[in-house]
Tab-separated table of C-alpha atoms in Angstrom:
chain	number	residue	atom	x	y	z
A	646	UNK	CA	0.000	0.000	0.000
A	647	UNK	CA	1.138	3.536	-0.699
A	648	UNK	CA	2.591	5.423	2.236
A	649	UNK	CA	3.373	9.029	3.063
A	650	UNK	CA	6.402	10.234	1.131
A	651	UNK	CA	8.762	12.867	2.472
A	652	UNK	CA	11.602	14.458	0.613
A	653	UNK	CA	14.399	14.887	1.041
A	654	UNK	CA	15.136	12.256	3.664
A	655	UNK	CA	18.247	14.067	4.797
A	656	UNK	CA	19.161	17.710	4.472
A	657	UNK	CA	22.196	19.637	5.619
A	658	UNK	CA	22.106	23.424	5.696
A	659	UNK	CA	24.155	26.259	7.066
A	660	UNK	CA	22.888	28.791	9.590
A	661	UNK	CA	20.758	31.520	8.055
A	662	UNK	CA	20.010	29.440	4.965
A	663	UNK	CA	16.555	28.384	3.800
A	664	UNK	CA	15.138	24.868	3.600
A	665	UNK	CA	12.043	23.399	2.003
A	666	UNK	CA	10.632	20.072	3.124
A	667	UNK	CA	8.039	18.277	1.045
A	668	UNK	CA	5.316	15.857	2.007
A	669	UNK	CA	3.197	13.737	-0.315
A	670	UNK	CA	0.220	12.245	1.536
A	671	UNK	CA	-1.319	8.894	0.873
A	672	UNK	CA	-3.605	9.107	-2.216
A	673	UNK	CA	-7.101	10.370	-1.280
A	674	UNK	CA	-5.882	11.790	2.012
A	675	UNK	CA	-6.965	15.391	2.456
A	676	UNK	CA	-5.305	16.345	5.756
A	677	UNK	CA	-1.623	16.869	6.423
A	678	UNK	CA	0.145	17.402	9.754
A	679	UNK	CA	3.727	18.512	10.430
A	680	UNK	CA	5.639	17.562	13.570
A	681	UNK	CA	9.135	18.488	14.718
A	682	UNK	CA	11.210	16.139	16.878
A	683	UNK	CA	14.393	17.587	18.356
A	684	UNK	CA	17.218	15.289	19.512
A	685	UNK	CA	16.060	13.247	22.481
A	686	UNK	CA	12.660	14.947	22.422
A	687	UNK	CA	9.127	13.885	21.628
A	688	UNK	CA	7.446	14.986	18.392
A	689	UNK	CA	5.849	18.413	18.690
A	690	UNK	CA	2.976	19.516	16.485
A	691	UNK	CA	3.733	22.418	14.165
A	692	UNK	CA	0.811	22.907	11.811
A	693	UNK	CA	-1.927	21.083	9.911
A	694	UNK	CA	-3.951	21.580	6.746
A	695	UNK	CA	-7.293	20.301	5.568
A	696	UNK	CA	-8.383	20.810	1.972
A	697	UNK	CA	-5.581	23.318	1.426
A	698	UNK	CA	-6.612	25.487	4.385
A	699	UNK	CA	-4.720	25.717	7.653
A	700	UNK	CA	-6.721	23.780	10.228
A	701	UNK	CA	-4.579	24.056	13.351
A	702	UNK	CA	-1.351	25.688	14.432
A	703	UNK	CA	1.079	24.701	17.140
A	704	UNK	CA	4.363	26.170	18.259
A	705	UNK	CA	5.637	26.923	14.781
A	706	UNK	CA	8.230	29.707	14.610
A	707	UNK	CA	7.424	32.769	12.522
A	708	UNK	CA	10.436	31.882	10.362
A	709	UNK	CA	8.549	28.799	9.205
A	710	UNK	CA	5.655	28.750	6.793
A	711	UNK	CA	3.735	25.941	5.213
A	712	UNK	CA	1.028	25.330	2.699
A	713	UNK	CA	-0.951	22.558	1.106
A	714	UNK	CA	-1.304	22.526	-2.647
A	715	UNK	CA	-4.150	21.532	-4.961
A	716	UNK	CA	-2.736	18.021	-5.319
A	717	UNK	CA	-2.727	17.817	-1.471
A	718	UNK	CA	1.009	17.692	-1.110
A	719	UNK	CA	2.439	20.057	1.469
A	720	UNK	CA	5.643	22.024	1.833
A	721	UNK	CA	7.268	23.358	4.985
A	722	UNK	CA	9.474	26.359	4.296
A	723	UNK	CA	12.058	27.279	6.883
A	724	UNK	CA	14.049	30.491	6.628
A	725	UNK	CA	16.956	31.990	8.585
A	726	UNK	CA	17.812	28.551	9.882
A	727	UNK	CA	19.213	28.258	13.376
A	728	UNK	CA	21.203	25.485	15.011
A	729	UNK	CA	18.149	24.674	17.113
A	730	UNK	CA	16.146	23.833	13.999
A	731	UNK	CA	18.167	20.640	13.643
A	732	UNK	CA	15.553	17.962	14.088
A	733	UNK	CA	13.565	15.166	12.540
A	734	UNK	CA	10.513	16.558	10.750
A	735	UNK	CA	7.574	14.237	10.322
A	736	UNK	CA	4.626	14.637	8.057
A	737	UNK	CA	1.436	12.654	8.670
A	738	UNK	CA	-1.731	12.387	6.609
A	739	UNK	CA	-5.364	11.505	7.234
A	740	UNK	CA	-8.546	11.040	5.264
A	741	UNK	CA	-11.467	12.796	6.957
A	742	UNK	CA	-13.926	10.456	5.350
A	743	UNK	CA	-12.229	7.557	7.076
A	744	UNK	CA	-11.527	6.426	10.608
A	745	UNK	CA	-11.440	9.358	13.024
A	746	UNK	CA	-7.983	10.678	13.689
A	747	UNK	CA	-6.084	7.870	12.066
A	748	UNK	CA	-2.809	9.553	11.156
A	749	UNK	CA	-0.252	7.858	8.952
A	750	UNK	CA	3.305	9.046	9.453
A	751	UNK	CA	5.981	9.445	6.823
A	752	UNK	CA	9.577	8.337	7.398
A	753	UNK	CA	10.686	11.850	8.336
A	754	UNK	CA	13.222	14.343	7.044
A	755	UNK	CA	16.336	14.739	9.132
A	756	UNK	CA	17.500	18.343	8.982
A	757	UNK	CA	20.950	19.239	10.213
A	758	UNK	CA	21.888	22.901	10.539
A	759	UNK	CA	25.600	23.598	10.778
B	1298	UNK	CA	-5.087	21.245	27.841
B	1299	UNK	CA	-4.022	17.760	26.974
B	1300	UNK	CA	-0.997	16.164	28.555
B	1301	UNK	CA	0.702	12.785	28.440
B	1302	UNK	CA	3.158	11.636	31.090
B	1303	UNK	CA	5.592	8.790	30.659
B	1304	UNK	CA	7.435	8.757	33.952
B	1305	UNK	CA	9.886	6.038	32.949
B	1306	UNK	CA	12.700	7.653	31.012
B	1307	UNK	CA	14.640	4.468	30.377
B	1308	UNK	CA	14.125	0.795	31.156
B	1309	UNK	CA	16.710	-1.957	30.785
B	1310	UNK	CA	15.725	-5.611	30.755
B	1311	UNK	CA	17.240	-8.901	29.751
B	1312	UNK	CA	15.758	-10.824	26.880
B	1313	UNK	CA	12.648	-12.864	27.717
B	1314	UNK	CA	11.687	-10.644	30.617
B	1315	UNK	CA	8.274	-9.022	30.601
B	1316	UNK	CA	8.214	-5.235	30.711
B	1317	UNK	CA	5.449	-2.678	31.226
B	1318	UNK	CA	5.626	0.880	29.961
B	1319	UNK	CA	3.453	3.340	31.828
B	1320	UNK	CA	1.367	6.132	30.327
B	1321	UNK	CA	-0.830	8.581	32.216
B	1322	UNK	CA	-2.851	11.199	30.401
B	1323	UNK	CA	-4.880	14.321	31.129
B	1324	UNK	CA	-7.713	15.676	29.040
B	1325	UNK	CA	-11.028	17.461	29.512
B	1326	UNK	CA	-12.498	15.833	26.435
B	1327	UNK	CA	-15.076	13.123	27.008
B	1328	UNK	CA	-14.116	11.444	23.753
B	1329	UNK	CA	-10.479	11.060	22.838
B	1330	UNK	CA	-7.966	8.674	21.339
B	1331	UNK	CA	-4.858	7.099	22.788
B	1332	UNK	CA	-1.948	5.768	20.781
B	1333	UNK	CA	1.341	3.964	21.189
B	1334	UNK	CA	4.201	4.378	18.714
B	1335	UNK	CA	7.565	2.683	18.525
B	1336	UNK	CA	10.605	4.600	17.315
B	1337	UNK	CA	13.567	2.336	16.539
B	1338	UNK	CA	17.074	3.762	16.123
B	1339	UNK	CA	16.379	4.285	12.412
B	1340	UNK	CA	13.978	7.068	13.430
B	1341	UNK	CA	10.651	6.245	11.862
B	1342	UNK	CA	7.481	6.224	13.952
B	1343	UNK	CA	5.868	2.813	13.888
B	1344	UNK	CA	2.177	2.775	14.789
B	1345	UNK	CA	1.286	0.118	17.367
B	1346	UNK	CA	-2.249	0.810	18.566
B	1347	UNK	CA	-5.073	3.367	18.559
B	1348	UNK	CA	-7.741	3.175	21.249
B	1349	UNK	CA	-11.030	5.094	21.521
B	1350	UNK	CA	-11.899	6.378	24.991
B	1351	UNK	CA	-15.185	4.485	24.934
B	1352	UNK	CA	-13.451	1.192	24.347
B	1353	UNK	CA	-11.972	0.091	27.639
B	1354	UNK	CA	-11.342	-3.467	26.596
B	1355	UNK	CA	-7.778	-4.560	26.967
B	1356	UNK	CA	-6.093	-5.687	23.789
B	1357	UNK	CA	-3.526	-8.318	23.021
B	1358	UNK	CA	-1.538	-8.583	19.821
B	1359	UNK	CA	1.068	-11.283	19.891
B	1360	UNK	CA	3.586	-10.398	22.590
B	1361	UNK	CA	2.053	-6.938	23.030
B	1362	UNK	CA	-0.833	-6.077	25.315
B	1363	UNK	CA	-2.437	-2.844	26.410
B	1364	UNK	CA	-4.301	-2.038	29.614
B	1365	UNK	CA	-6.627	0.967	29.380
B	1366	UNK	CA	-8.039	2.193	32.703
B	1367	UNK	CA	-10.165	5.287	32.408
B	1368	UNK	CA	-10.570	5.505	36.193
B	1369	UNK	CA	-6.848	6.147	36.597
B	1370	UNK	CA	-6.329	7.829	33.193
B	1371	UNK	CA	-3.733	5.265	32.265
B	1372	UNK	CA	-2.953	3.356	29.100
B	1373	UNK	CA	-0.100	0.985	29.890
B	1374	UNK	CA	1.753	-1.184	27.413
B	1375	UNK	CA	3.240	-4.576	28.229
B	1376	UNK	CA	5.716	-6.555	26.155
B	1377	UNK	CA	5.831	-10.212	27.082
B	1378	UNK	CA	9.034	-12.201	26.608
B	1379	UNK	CA	10.958	-9.184	25.345
B	1380	UNK	CA	13.402	-9.506	22.476
B	1381	UNK	CA	16.433	-7.484	21.430
B	1382	UNK	CA	14.449	-6.159	18.468
B	1383	UNK	CA	12.073	-4.510	20.924
B	1384	UNK	CA	14.813	-2.037	21.841
B	1385	UNK	CA	13.473	1.369	20.872
B	1386	UNK	CA	11.865	4.505	22.220
B	1387	UNK	CA	8.157	4.082	22.840
B	1388	UNK	CA	5.799	7.047	22.766
B	1389	UNK	CA	2.303	7.267	24.164
B	1390	UNK	CA	0.110	9.921	22.518
B	1391	UNK	CA	-3.327	11.501	22.941
B	1392	UNK	CA	-5.683	13.362	20.656
B	1393	UNK	CA	-9.205	14.687	20.660
B	1394	UNK	CA	-11.783	13.825	18.059
B	1395	UNK	CA	-12.090	15.479	14.680
B	1396	UNK	CA	-8.646	14.833	13.315
B	1397	UNK	CA	-6.824	16.886	15.892
B	1398	UNK	CA	-3.096	16.924	16.469
B	1399	UNK	CA	-1.383	14.261	18.514
B	1400	UNK	CA	0.114	15.214	21.866
B	1401	UNK	CA	3.024	12.935	22.691
B	1402	UNK	CA	4.564	11.925	25.977
B	1403	UNK	CA	8.303	12.292	26.436
B	1404	UNK	CA	8.893	8.648	25.553
B	1405	UNK	CA	10.415	5.656	27.302
B	1406	UNK	CA	13.653	4.205	25.989
B	1407	UNK	CA	13.609	0.420	26.254
B	1408	UNK	CA	16.885	-1.449	26.065
B	1409	UNK	CA	16.667	-5.220	25.795
B	1410	UNK	CA	19.985	-6.977	26.170
B	1411	UNK	CA	20.739	-10.554	25.149
């Protein structure tokens, strides 16, 4: 079965650079969630989208922005990167016509900021 | 606000021992969902179980079992006859209904030695 696809899987950036993370949900899924997991930490919710509209927002820095496109894929844009942005970024997807709150996680993108 | 507490930071056992991972949650919602995820050293989040707050039946899946007690707001996870491959970080998580974000506990690192 198709799973959530995240690209790239690994990304290395310098401080103050910009990064773009992409998430391709499972076909037919209309909701996307982004989570950030720092080293040794638990995943923290950043933001979610349903039908291309932002549906919820967590502790996402102002330097980050995200959107969901017409094909339901989502991108997380991160500017002025800081060392503390080094983390594993997970995307998850759901289908609101399916089982309530069943979120399928992608493999994650590991971002390293040097 | 929702909160998940995993008081055990790290547990070490020898293969074939049984081990229980504790999870205590807080929520004002009357309907909610509880989850357990496994995160092996490779980093991906592996879904183990999703439980509706109205379903207090315990569940067994192979060597895994879950004990949900609404009266004590706990959702504990037991691995019977542990194996080295069970070594990972285990996260308990909570969400409300309506495709809300997941709130994770801080995780319990399980180390199973031969």
